[in-house]
mmCIF file of C-alpha atoms in Angstrom:
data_model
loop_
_atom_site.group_PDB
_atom_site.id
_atom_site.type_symbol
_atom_site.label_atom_id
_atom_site.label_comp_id
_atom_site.label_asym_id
_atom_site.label_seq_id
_atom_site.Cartn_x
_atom_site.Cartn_y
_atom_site.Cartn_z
ATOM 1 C CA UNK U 1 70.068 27.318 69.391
ATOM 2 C CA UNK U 2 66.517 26.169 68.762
ATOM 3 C CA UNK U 3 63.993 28.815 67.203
ATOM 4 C CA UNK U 4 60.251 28.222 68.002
ATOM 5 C CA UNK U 5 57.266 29.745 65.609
ATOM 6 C CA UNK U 6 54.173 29.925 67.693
ATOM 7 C CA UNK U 7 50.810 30.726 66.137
ATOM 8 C CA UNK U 8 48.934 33.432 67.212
ATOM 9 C CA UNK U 9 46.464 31.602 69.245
ATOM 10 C CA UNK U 10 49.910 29.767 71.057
ATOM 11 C CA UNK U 11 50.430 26.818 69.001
ATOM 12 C CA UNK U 12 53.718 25.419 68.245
ATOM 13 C CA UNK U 13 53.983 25.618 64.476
ATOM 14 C CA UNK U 14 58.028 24.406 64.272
ATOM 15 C CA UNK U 15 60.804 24.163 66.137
ATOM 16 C CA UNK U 16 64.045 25.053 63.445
ATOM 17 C CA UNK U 17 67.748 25.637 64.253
ATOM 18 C CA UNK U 18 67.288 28.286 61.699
ATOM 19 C CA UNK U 19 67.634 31.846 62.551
ATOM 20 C CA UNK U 20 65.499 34.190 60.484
ATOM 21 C CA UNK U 21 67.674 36.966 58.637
ATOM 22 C CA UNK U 22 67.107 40.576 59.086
ATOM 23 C CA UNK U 23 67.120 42.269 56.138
ATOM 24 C CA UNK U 24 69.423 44.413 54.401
ATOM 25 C CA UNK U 25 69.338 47.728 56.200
ATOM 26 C CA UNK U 26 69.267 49.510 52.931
ATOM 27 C CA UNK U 27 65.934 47.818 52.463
ATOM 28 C CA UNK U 28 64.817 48.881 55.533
ATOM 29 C CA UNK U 29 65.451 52.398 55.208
ATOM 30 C CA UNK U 30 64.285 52.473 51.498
ATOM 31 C CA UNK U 31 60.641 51.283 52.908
ATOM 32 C CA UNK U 32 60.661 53.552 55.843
ATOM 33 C CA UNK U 33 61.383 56.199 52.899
ATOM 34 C CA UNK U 34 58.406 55.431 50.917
ATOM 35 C CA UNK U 35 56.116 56.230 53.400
ATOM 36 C CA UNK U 36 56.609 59.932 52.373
ATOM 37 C CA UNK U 37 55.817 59.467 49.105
ATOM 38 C CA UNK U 38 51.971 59.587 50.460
ATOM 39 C CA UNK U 39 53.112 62.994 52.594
ATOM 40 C CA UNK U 40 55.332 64.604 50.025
ATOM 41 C CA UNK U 41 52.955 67.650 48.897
ATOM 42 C CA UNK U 42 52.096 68.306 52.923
ATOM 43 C CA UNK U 43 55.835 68.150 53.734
ATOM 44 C CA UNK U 44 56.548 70.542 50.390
ATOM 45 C CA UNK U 45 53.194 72.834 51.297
ATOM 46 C CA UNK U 46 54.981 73.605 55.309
ATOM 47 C CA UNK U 47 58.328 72.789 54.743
ATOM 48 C CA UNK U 48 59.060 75.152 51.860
ATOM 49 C CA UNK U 49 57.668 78.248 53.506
ATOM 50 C CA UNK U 50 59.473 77.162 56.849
ATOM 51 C CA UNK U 51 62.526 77.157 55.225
ATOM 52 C CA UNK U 52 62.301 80.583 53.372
ATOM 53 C CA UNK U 53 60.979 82.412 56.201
ATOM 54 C CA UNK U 54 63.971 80.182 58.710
ATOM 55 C CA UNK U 55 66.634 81.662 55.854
ATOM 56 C CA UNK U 56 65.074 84.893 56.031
ATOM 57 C CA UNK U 57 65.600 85.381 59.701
ATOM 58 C CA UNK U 58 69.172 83.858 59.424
ATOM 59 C CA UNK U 59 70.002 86.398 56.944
ATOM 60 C CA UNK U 60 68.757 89.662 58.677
ATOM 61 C CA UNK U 61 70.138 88.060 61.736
ATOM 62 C CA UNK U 62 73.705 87.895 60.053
ATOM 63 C CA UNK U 63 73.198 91.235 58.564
ATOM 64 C CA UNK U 64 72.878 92.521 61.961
ATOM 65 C CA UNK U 65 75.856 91.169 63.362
ATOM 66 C CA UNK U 66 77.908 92.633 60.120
ATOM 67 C CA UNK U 67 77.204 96.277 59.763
ATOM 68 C CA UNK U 68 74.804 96.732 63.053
ATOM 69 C CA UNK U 69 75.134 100.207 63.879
ATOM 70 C CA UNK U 70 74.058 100.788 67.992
ATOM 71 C CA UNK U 71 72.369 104.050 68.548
ATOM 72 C CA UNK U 72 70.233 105.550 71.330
ATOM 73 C CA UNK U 73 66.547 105.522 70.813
ATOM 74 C CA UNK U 74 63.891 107.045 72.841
ATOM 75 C CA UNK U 75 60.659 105.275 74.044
ATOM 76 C CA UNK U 76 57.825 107.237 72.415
ATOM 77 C CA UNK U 77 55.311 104.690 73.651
ATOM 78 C CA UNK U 78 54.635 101.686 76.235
ATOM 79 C CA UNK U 79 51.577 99.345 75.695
ATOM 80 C CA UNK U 80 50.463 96.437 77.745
ATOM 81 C CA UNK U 81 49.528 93.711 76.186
ATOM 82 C CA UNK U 82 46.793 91.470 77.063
ATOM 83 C CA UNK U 83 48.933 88.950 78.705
ATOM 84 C CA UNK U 84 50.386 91.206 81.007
ATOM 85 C CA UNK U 85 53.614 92.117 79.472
ATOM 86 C CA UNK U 86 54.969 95.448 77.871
ATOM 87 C CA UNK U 87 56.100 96.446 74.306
ATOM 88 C CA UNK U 88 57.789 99.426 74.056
ATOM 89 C CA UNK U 89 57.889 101.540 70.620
ATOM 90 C CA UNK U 90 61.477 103.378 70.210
ATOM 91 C CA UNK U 91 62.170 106.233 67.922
ATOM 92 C CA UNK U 92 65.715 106.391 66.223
ATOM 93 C CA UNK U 93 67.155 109.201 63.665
ATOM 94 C CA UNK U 94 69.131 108.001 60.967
ATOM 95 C CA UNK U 95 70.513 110.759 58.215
ATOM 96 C CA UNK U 96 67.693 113.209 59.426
ATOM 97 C CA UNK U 97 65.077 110.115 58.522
ATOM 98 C CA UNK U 98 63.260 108.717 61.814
ATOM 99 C CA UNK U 99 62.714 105.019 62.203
ATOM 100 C CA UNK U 100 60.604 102.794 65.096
ATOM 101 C CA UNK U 101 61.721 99.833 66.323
ATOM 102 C CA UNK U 102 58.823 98.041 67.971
ATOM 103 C CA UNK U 103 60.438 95.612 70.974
ATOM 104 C CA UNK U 104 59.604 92.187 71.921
ATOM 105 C CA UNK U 105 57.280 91.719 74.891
ATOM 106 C CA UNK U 106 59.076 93.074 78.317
ATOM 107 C CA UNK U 107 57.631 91.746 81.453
ATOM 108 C CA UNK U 108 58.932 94.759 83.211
ATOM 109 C CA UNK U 109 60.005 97.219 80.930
ATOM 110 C CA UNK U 110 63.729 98.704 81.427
ATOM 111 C CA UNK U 111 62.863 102.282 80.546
ATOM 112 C CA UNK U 112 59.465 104.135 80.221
ATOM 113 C CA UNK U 113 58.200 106.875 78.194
ATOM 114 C CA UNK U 114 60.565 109.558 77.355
ATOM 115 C CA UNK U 115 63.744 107.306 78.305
ATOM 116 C CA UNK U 116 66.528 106.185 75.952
ATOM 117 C CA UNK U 117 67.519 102.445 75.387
ATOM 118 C CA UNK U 118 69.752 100.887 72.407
ATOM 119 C CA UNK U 119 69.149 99.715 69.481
ATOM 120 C CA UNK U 120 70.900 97.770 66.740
ATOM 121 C CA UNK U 121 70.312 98.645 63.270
ATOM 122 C CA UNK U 122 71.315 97.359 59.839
ATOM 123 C CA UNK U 123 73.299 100.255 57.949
ATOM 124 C CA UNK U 124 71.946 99.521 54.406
ATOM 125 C CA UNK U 125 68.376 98.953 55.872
ATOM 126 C CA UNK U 126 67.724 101.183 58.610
ATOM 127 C CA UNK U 127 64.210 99.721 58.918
ATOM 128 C CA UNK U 128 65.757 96.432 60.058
ATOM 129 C CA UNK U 129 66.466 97.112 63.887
ATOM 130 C CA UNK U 130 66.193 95.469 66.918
ATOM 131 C CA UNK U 131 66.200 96.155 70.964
ATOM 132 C CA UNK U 132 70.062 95.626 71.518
ATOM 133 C CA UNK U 133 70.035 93.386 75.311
ATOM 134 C CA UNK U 134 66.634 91.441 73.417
ATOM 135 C CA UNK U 135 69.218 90.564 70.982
ATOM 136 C CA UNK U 136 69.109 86.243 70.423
ATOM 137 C CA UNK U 137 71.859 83.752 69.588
ATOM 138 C CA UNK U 138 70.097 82.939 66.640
ATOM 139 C CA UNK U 139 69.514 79.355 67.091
ATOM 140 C CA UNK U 140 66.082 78.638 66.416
ATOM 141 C CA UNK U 141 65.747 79.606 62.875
ATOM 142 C CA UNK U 142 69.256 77.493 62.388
ATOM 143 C CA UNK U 143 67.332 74.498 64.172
ATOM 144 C CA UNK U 144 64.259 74.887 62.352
ATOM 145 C CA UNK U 145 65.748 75.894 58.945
ATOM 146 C CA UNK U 146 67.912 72.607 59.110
ATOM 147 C CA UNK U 147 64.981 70.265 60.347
ATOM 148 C CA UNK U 148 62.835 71.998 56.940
ATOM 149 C CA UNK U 149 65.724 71.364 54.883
ATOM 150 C CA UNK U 150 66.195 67.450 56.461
ATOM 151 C CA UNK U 151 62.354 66.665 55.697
ATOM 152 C CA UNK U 152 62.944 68.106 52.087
ATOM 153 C CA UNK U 153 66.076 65.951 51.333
ATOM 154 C CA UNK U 154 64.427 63.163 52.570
ATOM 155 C CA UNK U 155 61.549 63.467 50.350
ATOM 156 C CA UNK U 156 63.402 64.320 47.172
ATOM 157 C CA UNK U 157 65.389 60.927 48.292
ATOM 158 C CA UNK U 158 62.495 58.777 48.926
ATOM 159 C CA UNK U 159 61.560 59.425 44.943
ATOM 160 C CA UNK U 160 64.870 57.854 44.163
#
């Protein structure tokens, strides 16, 4: 099968029977690599703090699931936010020591002032609570933990 080299303005330069080669796809990936060498303190300067803080989460997210205790806190005060939505401050008792355990935004809030609603705490860090049915899978920090640690692996291999 003929191959045909035209110039850029449309001329034909040759007419071979020769195929051109693609290179080695090692090559290929080692230069798409070395572009990061020019981004490698911007990836470090975001990356590195998006991976703490995504571990962070992850591991106060695991502790929760481990020794969560569930208790019964009371709404001691509802705010609307500027967008329109609710956040609801809970009070929970722990060994005779009270704790809050400020919610994520409601759009309509299950309970008002005065009412109970659960809450999941951490048993060795009371502090650490959340609003039990705002509970999440989890996912996101996994996702964005993982795509932080991908961009640093790359750029620690793009050095080799």
């Amino acid at each position: 099968m003929p191959f045909i080299e035209v110039a850029e303005d449309g001329r034909w330069i040759a007419v071979t029977s020769r195929i051109p080669r693609a290179r080695d796809c090692s090559q290929g990936v080692g230069t798409m690599l070395e572009g990061l060498h020019s981004y490698a303190i911007g990836v470090l300067i975001t990356a590195v703090p998006v991976l703490v803080g995504a571990l962070l989460f992850i591991w106060r997210d695991v502790n929760l699931r481990r020794r969560g205790v569930v208790v019964r806190a009371k709404c001691v005060e509802s705010k609307r936010t500027d967008k329109g939505t609710v956040r609801l401050r809970l009070l929970y008792e722990v060994e005779g020591v009270q704790y809050y355990c400020d919610s994520l935004p409601f759009l309509s809030p299950p309970v008002g002032v005065g009412q109970r609603l659960d809450v999941i705490y951490d048993a060795k860090i009371p502090g650490y609570s959340e609003v039990v049915h705002q509970r999440t899978s989890g996912w996101v920090p996994k996702i964005v933990g993982t795509v932080a640690g991908v961009l640093l692996l790359l750029t620690g291999i793009s050095y080799l």
